[in-house]
Short mmCIF file of C-alpha atoms and ligand atoms in Angstrom, two decimals:
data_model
loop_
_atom_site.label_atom_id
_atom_site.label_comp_id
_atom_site.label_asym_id
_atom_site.label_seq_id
_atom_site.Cartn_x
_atom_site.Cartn_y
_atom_site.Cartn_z
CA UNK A 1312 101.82 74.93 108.03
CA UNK A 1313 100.52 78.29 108.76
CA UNK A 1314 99.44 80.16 105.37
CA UNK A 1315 99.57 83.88 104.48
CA UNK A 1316 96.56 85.69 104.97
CA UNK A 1317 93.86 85.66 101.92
CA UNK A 1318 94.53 88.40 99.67
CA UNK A 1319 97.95 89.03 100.31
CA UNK A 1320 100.97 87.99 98.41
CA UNK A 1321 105.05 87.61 99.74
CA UNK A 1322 106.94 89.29 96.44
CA UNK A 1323 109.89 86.94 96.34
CA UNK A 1324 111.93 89.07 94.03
CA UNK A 1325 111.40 93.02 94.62
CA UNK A 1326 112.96 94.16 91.44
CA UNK A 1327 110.22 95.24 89.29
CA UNK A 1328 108.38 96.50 92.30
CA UNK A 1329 111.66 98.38 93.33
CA UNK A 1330 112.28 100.02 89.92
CA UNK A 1331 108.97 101.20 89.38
CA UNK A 1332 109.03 102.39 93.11
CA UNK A 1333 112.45 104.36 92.25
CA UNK A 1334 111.43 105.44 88.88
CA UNK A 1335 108.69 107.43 90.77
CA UNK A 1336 110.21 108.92 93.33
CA UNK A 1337 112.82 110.33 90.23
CA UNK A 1338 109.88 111.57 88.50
CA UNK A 1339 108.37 113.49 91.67
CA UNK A 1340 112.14 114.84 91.96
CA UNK A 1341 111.32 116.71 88.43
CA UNK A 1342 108.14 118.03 89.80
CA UNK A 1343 109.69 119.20 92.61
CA UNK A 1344 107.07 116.90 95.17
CA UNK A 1345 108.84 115.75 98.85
CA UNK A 1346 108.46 112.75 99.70
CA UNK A 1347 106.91 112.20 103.13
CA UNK A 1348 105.41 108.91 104.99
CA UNK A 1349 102.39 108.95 107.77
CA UNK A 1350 101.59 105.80 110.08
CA UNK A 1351 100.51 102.63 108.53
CA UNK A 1352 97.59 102.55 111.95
CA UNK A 1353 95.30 105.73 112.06
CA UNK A 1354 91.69 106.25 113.88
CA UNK A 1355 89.19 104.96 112.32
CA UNK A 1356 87.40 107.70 112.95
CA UNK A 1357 89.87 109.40 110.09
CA UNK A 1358 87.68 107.40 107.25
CA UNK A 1359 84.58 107.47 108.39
CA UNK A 1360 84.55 111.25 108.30
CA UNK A 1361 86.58 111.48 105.20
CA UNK A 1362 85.79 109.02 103.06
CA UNK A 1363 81.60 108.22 104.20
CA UNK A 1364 80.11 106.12 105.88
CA UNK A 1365 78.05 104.27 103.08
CA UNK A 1366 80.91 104.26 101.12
CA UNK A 1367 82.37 100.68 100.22
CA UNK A 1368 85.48 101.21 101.63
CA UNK A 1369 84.62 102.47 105.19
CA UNK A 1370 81.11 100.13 105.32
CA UNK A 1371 82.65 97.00 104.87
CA UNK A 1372 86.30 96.50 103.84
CA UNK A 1373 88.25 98.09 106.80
CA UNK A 1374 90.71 96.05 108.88
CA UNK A 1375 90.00 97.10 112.65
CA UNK A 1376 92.97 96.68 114.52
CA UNK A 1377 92.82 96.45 118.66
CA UNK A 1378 95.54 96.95 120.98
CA UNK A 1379 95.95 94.55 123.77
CA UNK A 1380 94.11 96.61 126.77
CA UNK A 1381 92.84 99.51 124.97
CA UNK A 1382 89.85 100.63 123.44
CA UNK A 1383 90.97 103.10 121.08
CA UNK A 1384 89.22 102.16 117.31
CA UNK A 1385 91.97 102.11 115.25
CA UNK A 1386 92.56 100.43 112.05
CA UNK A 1387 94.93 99.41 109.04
CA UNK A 1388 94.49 103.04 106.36
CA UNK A 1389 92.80 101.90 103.57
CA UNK A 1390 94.11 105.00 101.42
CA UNK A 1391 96.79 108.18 101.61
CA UNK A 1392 94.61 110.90 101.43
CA UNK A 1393 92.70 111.09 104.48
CA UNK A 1394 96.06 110.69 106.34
CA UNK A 1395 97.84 113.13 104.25
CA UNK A 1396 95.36 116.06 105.00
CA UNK A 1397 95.09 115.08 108.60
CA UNK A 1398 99.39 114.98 108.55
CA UNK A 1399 98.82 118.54 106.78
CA UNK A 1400 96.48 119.84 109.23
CA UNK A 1401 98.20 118.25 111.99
CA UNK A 1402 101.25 119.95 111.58
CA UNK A 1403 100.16 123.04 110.75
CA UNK A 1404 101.53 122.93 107.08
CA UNK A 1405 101.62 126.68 106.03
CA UNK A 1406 102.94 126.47 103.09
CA UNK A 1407 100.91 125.67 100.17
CA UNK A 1408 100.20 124.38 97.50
CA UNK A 1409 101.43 121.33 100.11
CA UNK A 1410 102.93 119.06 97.47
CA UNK A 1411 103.98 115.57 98.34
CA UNK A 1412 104.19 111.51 97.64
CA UNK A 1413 104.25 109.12 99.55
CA UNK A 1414 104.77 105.11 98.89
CA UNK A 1415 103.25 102.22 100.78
CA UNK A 1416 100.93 99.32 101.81
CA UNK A 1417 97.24 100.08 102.03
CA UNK A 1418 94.34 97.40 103.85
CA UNK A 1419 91.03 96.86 102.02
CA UNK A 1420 89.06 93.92 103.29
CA UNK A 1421 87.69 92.96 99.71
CA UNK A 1422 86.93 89.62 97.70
CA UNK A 1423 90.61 88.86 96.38
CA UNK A 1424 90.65 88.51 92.91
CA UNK A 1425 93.02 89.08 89.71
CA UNK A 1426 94.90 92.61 90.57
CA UNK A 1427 92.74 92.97 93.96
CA UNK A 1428 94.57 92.69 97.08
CA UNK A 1429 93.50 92.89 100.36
CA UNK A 1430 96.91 94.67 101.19
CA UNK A 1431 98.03 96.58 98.13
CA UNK A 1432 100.72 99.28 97.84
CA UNK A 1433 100.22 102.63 96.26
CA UNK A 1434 102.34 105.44 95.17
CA UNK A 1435 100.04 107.86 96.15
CA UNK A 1436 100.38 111.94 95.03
CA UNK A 1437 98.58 115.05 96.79
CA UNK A 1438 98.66 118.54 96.08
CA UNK A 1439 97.05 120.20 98.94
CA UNK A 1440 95.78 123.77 99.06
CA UNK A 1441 94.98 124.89 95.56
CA UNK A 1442 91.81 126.15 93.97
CA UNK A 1443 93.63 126.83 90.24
CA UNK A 1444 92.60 124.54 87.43
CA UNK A 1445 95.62 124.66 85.78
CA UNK A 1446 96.90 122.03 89.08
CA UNK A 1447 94.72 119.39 88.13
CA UNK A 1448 96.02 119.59 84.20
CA UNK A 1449 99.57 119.29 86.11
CA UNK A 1450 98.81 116.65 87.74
CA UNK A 1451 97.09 114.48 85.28
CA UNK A 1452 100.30 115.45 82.65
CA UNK A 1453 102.30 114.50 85.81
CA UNK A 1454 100.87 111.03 85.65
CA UNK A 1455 100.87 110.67 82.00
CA UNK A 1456 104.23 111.63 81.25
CA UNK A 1457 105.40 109.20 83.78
CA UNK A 1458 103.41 106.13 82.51
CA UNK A 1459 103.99 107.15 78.72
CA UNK A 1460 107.60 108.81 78.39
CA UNK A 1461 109.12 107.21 81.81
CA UNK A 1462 108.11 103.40 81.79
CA UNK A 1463 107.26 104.19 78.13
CA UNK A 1464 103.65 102.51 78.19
CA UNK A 1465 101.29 102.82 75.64
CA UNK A 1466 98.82 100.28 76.66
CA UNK A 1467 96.56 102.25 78.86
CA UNK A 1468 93.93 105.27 78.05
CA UNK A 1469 92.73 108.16 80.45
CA UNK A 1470 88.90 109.22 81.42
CA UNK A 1471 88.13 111.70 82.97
CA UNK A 1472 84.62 113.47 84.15
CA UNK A 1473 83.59 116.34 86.02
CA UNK A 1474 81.45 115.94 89.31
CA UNK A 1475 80.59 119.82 89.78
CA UNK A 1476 80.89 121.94 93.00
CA UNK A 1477 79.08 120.99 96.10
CA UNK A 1478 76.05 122.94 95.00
CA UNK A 1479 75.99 121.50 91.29
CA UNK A 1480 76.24 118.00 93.27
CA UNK A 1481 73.35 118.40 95.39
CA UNK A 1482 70.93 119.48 92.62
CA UNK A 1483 72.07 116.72 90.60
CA UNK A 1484 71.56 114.32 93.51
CA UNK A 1485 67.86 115.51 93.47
CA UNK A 1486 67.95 114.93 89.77
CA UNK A 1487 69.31 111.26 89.65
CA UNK A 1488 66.99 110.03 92.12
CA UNK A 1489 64.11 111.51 90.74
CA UNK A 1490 64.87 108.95 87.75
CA UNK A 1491 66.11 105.92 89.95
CA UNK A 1492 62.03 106.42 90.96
CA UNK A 1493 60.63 107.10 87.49
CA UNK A 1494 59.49 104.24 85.75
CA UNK A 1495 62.24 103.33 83.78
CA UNK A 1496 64.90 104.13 86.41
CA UNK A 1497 63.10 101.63 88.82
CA UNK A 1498 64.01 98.98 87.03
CA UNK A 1499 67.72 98.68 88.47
CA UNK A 1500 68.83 95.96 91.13
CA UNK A 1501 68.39 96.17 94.67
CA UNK A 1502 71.86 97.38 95.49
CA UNK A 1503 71.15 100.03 92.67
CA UNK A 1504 68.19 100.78 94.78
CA UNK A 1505 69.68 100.90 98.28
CA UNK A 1506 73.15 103.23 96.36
CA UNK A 1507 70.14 105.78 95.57
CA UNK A 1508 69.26 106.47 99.27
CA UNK A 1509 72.82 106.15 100.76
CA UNK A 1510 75.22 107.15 98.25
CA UNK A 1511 73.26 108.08 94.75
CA UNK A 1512 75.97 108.52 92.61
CA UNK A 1513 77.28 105.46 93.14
CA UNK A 1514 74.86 103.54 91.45
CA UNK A 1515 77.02 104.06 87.90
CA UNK A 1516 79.33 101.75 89.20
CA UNK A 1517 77.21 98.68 89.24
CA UNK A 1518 78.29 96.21 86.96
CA UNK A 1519 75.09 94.46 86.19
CA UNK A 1520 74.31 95.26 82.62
CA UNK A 1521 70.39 95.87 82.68
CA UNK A 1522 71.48 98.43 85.05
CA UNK A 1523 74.25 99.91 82.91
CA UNK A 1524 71.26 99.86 79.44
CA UNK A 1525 68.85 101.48 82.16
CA UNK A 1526 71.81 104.66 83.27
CA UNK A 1527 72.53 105.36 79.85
CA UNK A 1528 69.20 106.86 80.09
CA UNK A 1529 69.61 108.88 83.66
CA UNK A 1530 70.69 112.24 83.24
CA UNK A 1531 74.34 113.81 82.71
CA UNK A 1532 76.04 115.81 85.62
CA UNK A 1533 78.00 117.55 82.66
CA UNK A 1534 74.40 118.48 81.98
CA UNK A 1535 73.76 120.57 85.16
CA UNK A 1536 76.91 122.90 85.86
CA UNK A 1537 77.10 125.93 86.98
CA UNK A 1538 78.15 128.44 84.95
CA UNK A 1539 82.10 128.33 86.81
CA UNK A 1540 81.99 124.68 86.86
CA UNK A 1541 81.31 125.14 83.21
CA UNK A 1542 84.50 127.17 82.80
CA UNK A 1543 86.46 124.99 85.03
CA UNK A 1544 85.88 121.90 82.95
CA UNK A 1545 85.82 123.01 79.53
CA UNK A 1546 89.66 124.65 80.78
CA UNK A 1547 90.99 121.62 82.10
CA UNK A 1548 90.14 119.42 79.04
CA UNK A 1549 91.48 122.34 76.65
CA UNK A 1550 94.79 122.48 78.69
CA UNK A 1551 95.05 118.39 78.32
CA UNK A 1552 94.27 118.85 74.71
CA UNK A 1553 97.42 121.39 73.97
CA UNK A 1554 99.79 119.70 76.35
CA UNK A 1555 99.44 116.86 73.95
CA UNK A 1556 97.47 113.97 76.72
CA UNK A 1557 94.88 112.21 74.71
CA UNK A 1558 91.85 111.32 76.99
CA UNK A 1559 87.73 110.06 76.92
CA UNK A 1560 85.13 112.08 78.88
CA UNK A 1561 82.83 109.51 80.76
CA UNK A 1562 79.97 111.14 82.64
CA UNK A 1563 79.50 108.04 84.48
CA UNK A 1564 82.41 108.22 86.18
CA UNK A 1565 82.16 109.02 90.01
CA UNK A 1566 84.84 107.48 92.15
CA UNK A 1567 83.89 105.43 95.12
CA UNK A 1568 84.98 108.02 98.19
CA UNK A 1569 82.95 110.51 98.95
CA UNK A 1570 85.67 113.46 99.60
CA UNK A 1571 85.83 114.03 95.69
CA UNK A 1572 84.22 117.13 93.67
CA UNK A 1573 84.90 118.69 90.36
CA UNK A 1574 87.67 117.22 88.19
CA UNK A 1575 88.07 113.34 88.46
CA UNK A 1576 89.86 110.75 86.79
CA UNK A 1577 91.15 107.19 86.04
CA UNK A 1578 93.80 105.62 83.90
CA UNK A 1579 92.71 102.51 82.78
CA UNK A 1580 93.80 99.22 80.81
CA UNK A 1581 92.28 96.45 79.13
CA UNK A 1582 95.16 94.28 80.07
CA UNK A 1583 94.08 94.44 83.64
CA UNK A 1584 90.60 92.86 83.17
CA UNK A 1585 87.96 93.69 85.19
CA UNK A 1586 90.15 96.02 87.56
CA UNK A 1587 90.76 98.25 84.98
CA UNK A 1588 92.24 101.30 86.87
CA UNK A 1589 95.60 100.92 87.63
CA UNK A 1590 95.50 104.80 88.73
CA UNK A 1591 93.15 107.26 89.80
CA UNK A 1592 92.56 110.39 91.87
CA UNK A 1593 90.82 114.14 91.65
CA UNK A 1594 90.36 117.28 93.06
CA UNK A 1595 88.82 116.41 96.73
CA UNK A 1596 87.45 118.81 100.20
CA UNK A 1597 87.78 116.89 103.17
CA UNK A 1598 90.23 119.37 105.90
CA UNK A 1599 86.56 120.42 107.45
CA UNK A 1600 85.45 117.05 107.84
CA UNK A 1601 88.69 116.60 109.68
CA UNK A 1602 87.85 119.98 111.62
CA UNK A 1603 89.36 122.65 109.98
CA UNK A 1604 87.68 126.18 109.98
CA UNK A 1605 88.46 126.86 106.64
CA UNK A 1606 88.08 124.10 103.24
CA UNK A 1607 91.58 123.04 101.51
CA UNK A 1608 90.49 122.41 97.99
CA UNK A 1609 93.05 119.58 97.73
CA UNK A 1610 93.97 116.97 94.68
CA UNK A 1611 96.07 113.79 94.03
CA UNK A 1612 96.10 110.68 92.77
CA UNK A 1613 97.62 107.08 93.45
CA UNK A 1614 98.61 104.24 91.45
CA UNK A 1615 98.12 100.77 92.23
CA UNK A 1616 101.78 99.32 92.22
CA UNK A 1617 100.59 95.70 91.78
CA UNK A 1618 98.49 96.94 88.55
CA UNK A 1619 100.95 98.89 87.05
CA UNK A 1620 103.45 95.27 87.84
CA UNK A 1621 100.73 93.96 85.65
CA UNK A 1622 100.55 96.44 82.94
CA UNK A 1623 104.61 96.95 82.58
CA UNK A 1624 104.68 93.18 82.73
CA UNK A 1625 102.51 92.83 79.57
CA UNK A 1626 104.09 96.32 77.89
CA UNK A 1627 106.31 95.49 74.47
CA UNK A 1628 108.24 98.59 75.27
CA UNK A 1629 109.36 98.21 78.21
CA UNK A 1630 112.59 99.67 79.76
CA UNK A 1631 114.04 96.20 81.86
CA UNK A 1632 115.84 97.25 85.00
CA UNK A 1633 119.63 96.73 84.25
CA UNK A 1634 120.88 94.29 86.66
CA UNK A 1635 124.83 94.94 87.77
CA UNK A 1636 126.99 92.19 86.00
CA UNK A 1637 127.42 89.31 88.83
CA UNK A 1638 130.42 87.41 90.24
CA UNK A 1639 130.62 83.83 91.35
CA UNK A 1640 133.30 83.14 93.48
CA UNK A 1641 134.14 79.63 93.79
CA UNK A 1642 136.73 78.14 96.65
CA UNK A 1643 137.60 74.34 95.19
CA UNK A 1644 138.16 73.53 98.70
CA UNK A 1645 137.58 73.84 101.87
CA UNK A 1646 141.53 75.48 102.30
CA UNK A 1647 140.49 78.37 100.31
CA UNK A 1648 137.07 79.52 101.91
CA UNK A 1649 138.20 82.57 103.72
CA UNK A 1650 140.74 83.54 100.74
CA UNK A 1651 137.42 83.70 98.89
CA UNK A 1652 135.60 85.20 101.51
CA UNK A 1653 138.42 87.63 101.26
CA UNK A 1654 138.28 88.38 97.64
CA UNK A 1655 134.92 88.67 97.78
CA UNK A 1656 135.25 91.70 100.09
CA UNK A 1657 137.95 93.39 98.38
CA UNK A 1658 135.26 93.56 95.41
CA UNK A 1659 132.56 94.30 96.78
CA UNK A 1660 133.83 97.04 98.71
CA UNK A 1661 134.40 98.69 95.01
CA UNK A 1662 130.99 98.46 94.51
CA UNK A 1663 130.90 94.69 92.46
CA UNK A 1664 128.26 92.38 92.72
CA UNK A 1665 129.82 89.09 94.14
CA UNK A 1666 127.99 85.92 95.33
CA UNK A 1667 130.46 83.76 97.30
CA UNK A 1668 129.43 80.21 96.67
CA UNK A 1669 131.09 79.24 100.09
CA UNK A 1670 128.93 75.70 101.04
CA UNK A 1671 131.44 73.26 100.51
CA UNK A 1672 129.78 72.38 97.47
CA UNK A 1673 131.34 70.53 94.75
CA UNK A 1674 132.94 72.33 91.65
CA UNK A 1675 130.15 71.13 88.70
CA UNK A 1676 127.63 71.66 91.13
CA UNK A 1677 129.12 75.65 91.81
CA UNK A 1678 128.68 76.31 88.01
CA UNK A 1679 125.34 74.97 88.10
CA UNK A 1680 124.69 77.56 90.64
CA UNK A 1681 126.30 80.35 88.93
CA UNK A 1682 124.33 79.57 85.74
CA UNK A 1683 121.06 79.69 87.69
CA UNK A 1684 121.66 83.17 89.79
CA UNK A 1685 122.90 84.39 86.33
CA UNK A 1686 126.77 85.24 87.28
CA UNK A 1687 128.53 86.92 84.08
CA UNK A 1688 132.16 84.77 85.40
CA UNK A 1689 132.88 83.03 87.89
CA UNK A 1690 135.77 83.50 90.37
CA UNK A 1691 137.61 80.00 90.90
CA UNK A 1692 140.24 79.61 93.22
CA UNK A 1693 142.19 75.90 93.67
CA UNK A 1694 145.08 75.44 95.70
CA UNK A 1695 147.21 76.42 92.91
CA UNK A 1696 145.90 79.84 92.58
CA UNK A 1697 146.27 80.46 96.05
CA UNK A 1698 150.26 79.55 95.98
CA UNK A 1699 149.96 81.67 93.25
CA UNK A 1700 148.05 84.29 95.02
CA UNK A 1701 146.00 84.41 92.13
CA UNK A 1702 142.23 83.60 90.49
CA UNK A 1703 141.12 82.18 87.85
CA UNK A 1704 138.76 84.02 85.78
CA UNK A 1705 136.24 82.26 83.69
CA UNK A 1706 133.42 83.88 81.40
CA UNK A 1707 130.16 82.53 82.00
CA UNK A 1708 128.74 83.13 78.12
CA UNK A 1709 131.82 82.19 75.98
CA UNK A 1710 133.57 79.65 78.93
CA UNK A 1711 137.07 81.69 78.10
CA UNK A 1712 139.01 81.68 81.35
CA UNK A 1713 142.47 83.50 82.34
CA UNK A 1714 144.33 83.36 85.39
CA UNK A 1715 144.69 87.32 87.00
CA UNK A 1716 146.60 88.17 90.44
CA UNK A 1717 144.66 88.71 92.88
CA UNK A 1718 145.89 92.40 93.14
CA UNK A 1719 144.67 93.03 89.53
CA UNK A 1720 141.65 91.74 90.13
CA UNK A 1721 139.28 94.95 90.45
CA UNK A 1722 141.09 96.64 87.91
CA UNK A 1723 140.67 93.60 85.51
CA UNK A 1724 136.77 93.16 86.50
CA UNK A 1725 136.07 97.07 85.97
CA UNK A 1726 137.31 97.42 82.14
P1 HAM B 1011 91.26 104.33 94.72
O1 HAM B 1011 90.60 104.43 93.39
O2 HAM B 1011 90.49 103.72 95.82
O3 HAM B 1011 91.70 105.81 95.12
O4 HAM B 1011 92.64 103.55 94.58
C1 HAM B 1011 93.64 104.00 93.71
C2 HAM B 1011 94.29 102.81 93.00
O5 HAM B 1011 94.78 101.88 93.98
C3 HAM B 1011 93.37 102.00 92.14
O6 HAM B 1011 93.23 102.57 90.85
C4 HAM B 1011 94.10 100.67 92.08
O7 HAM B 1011 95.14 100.73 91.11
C5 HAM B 1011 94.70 100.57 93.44
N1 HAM B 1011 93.86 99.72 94.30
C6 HAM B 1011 92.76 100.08 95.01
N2 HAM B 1011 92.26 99.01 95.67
C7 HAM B 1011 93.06 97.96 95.38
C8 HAM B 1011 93.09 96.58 95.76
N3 HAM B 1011 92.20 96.06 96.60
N4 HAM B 1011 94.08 95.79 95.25
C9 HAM B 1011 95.01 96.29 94.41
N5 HAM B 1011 95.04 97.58 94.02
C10 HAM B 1011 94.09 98.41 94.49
C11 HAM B 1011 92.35 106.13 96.27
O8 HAM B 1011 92.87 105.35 97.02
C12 HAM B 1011 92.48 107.62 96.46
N6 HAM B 1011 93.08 107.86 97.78
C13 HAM B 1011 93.30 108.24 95.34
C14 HAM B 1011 93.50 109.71 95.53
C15 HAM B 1011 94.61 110.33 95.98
N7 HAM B 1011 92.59 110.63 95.32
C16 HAM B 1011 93.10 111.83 95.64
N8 HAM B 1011 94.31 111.65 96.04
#
C-alpha cells in the first residue's frame, strides 16, 4: 500500500477546519481585510532573501520542487509573507496600508511531531505599508478579539517583545555576542555557539535548559532602545492595556525569520505542549530584499489552523458548528429507488440536507445507517406509499412516524 507522506495528515471530516476557516474570513470582513491567494510554488530565491539564509526555515526545512526539464529552483512556500510582499510589489499595489488574508497549505521539512506538520495550513494576515504604531495594536486586538470573543477561547495568553529598529538591532547584536564570549556566556551548547556567528539572536530559542539558566543572564534588547523605539514600545503596550488585551512582555522572544524588527508577538497555550504558539507575527522590512527602492514597513500575523483545531478542541466554551438537521431517505425496494431519488431532489433543491440510502440495502440495516450519519428522520417509502404517492415520516429521537403526501413534504419538513 502506498502511505501518505511523513508529516502530513488526510482530514477525513473538514468541519472544524471549515468553521474556523469561515469564522475568519467573517472576522477579516469586520476589519475590512480582502481576501487574496498567491501560488502554492514560488522561487526559492523568494526565502532565501526574505527570510535568511541561516535561518531554520530556509537552511534546512524547504521542499525543493523540480520541473521535469527545467532548471528553475523553485520550491513548496514555507510561509505567506514573503509571497504577499512580492504579490504587493509585483503588482504594483498603490494603495496602502495593503490589507489582506489569505488561507492555505504551507511546506516545512521538519521532525513531525504533536501539532508539527510538515504541510500545515495557516490563516495568514498582512498589513503592508504602514509605519503607525497604532497598526500593530490593531492587529494584535484583531487577533485577540477573534480567538477570545469569536471562538470564545480563554485558554491561551499573549507575549509580546520589542526587537528595536535596524540600528538598535545591530548594537545589540554586538552586545549579545560579546557575552556568548564572556565567561559565563561560553558556557552554552554548540548550536548556541554556531546561532551566535550566523544568526545571534536566535540563540534564546534553544531549549536546552543550562542554556536557558545561562541567557537569563545576557543582556535585554528592551535595555538598548533608542529613544523612538522607546516611544514606540511603551505606546503599543499602553494602547493593548486600554483596549482591554491582557498580555506578558518576554525579552527573549525573537521569532525565527529574519525579516522581523520592532514589535513582535506570539499567542501561546499550554494545551499545545511543546509547540506552544498557535499564532504569531510582527512588524517586518523585507520589499528591499525583494528589490524595491524604497522599505515597506509591513506587519501580519498567521495562525496555525491545525493548533488552533487543537486548542478549540480542548476549549470548554466552545461555540460547536450547527450541523443542518439530516434526512434519510429510505426506498423498501428496489421499485421505489428513483421515486426516492426523486424526493430526494425535490428537497434538496429547497435547500434540505437529504442522504438517499439507495444500495439495495435491507430496511433494519437503513436505520442502522441513519443512526450512524446522525439523520434527525428518516424518509421511508414501501410500495404502499408510493400507490399512495406518499412517505412515511419517522423521527429518529422519539421513533414517532406519520404518513405525509409527497406534495406536503417540504412544507411539513420546514416547520
Ligand atoms: P511562524 O511563527 O513561522 O510565522 O508560523 C506561524 C504559525 O504557523 C505558528 O505559530 C504555528 O501555529 C504554525 N506553524 C508553523 N510551523 C508549523 C508546523 N510545522 N506545523 C504546524 N503548524 C505550524 C510565520 O509563518 C510568519 N509568516 C507569520 C507572519 C505573518 N509574520 C508576519 N506576517
Amino acid at each position: 500500500m502506498v502511505s501518505r507522506v511523513k508529516g502530513t495528515r488526510d482530514f477525513l471530516d473538514l468541519v472544524l477546519f471549515n468553521f474556523l476557516s469561515d469564522e475568519f474570513r467573517q472576522h477579516m470582513a469586520v476589519y475590512n481585510f480582502d481576501e487574496i491567494a498567491t501560488p502554492i510554488i514560488e522561487p526559492l530565491e523568494l526565502f532565501q532573501r526574505s527570510l535568511g539564509d541561516y535561518t531554520d526555515v530556509v537552511g534546512k526545512e524547504m521542499f525543493l520542487v523540480q520541473g521535469m526539464g527545467s532548471s528553475d529552483k523553485l520550491c513548496l512556500r514555507p510561509e505567506a509573507t514573503a509571497p504577499v510582499t512580492r504579490a504587493f510589489l509585483e503588482n504594483g499595489i498603490q494603495t496602502t496600508p495593503w490589507n489582506v488574508f489569505s488561507i492555505g497549505p504551507m511546506f516545512r521539512h521538519e521532525r513531525p511531531q504533536k501539532g508539527r506538520y510538515r504541510q500545515f495550513h495557516q490563516l495568514n494576515v498582512e498589513v503592508v505599508g504602514t509605519e503607525s504604531a497604532a497598526r500593530d495594536v490593531e492587529l494584535i486586538v484583531l487577533l485577540d478579539r477573534l480567538f477570545h470573543d469569536r471562538l470564545l477561547l480563554n485558554n491561551y495568553g499573549l507575549t509580546i517583545n520589542f526587537l528595536g529598529c535596524a540600528d538598535d538591532r545591530n548594537k545589540y547584536k554586538a552586545l549579545l555576542v560579546q557575552f556568548l564570549n564572556s565567561e559565563t556566556g561560553r558556557g552554552v551548547c554548540d548550536t548556541c555557539q554556531q546561532r551566535r556567528d550566523q544568526n545571534t539572536l536566535r540563540v534564546f530559542d534553544c531549549k536546552n535548559p543550562k542554556c536557558q539558566e545561562i541567557l537569563t543572564q545576557a543582556p535585554s534588547i528592551l535595555d538598548h532602545l533608542c529613544g523612538d523605539c522607546q516611544g514606540e514600545w511603551g505606546g503599543i503596550q499602553e494602547r493593548l492595556e486600554l483596549l482591554s488585551v491582557s498580555f506578558t512582555v518576554k525579552p527573549s522572544l525573537v521569532r525565527g525569520l529574519d525579516y522581523y524588527n520592532k514589535g513582535v508577538f506570539e499567542f501561546v497555550s499550554d494545551v499545545l505542549g511543546a509547540q506552544s504558539a498557535f499564532c504569531a507575527g510582527g512588524r517586518y522590512e523585507l520589499a528591499q530584499q525583494l528589490g524595491a527602492r524604497k522599505p515597506v514597513p509591513s506587519l501580519g500575523a498567521a495562525i496555525g489552523i491545525e493548533r488552533l483545531m487543537m486548542l478549540f478542541e480542548a476549549s470548554e466554551r466552545r461555540p460547536l458548528p450547527e450541523k443542518k438537521a439530516l434526512y434519510a431517505i429510505m426506498p423498501l425496494s428496489e421499485e421505489q429507488q428513483v421515486l426516492a431519488l426523486l424526493v430526494a431532489d425535490t428537497l434538496r433543491a429547497e435547500g434540505l440536507a437529504v442522504d438517499a440510502l439507495v444500495d439495495g440495502s435491507s430496511l433494519k440495516s437503513m436505520m442502522r445507517t441513519a443512526n450512524r450519519i446522525g439523520a434527525a428522520y428518516a424518509l421511508m417509502i414501501g410500495e404502499d406509499e408510493q400507490k399512495a404517492r406518499e412517505v412515511m415520516v419517522r423521527s429518529m429521537v422519539t421513533g414517532e412516524q406519520e404518513r405525509v403526501a409527497q406534495i406536503d413534504l417540504v412544507a411539513y419538513l420546514s416547520k
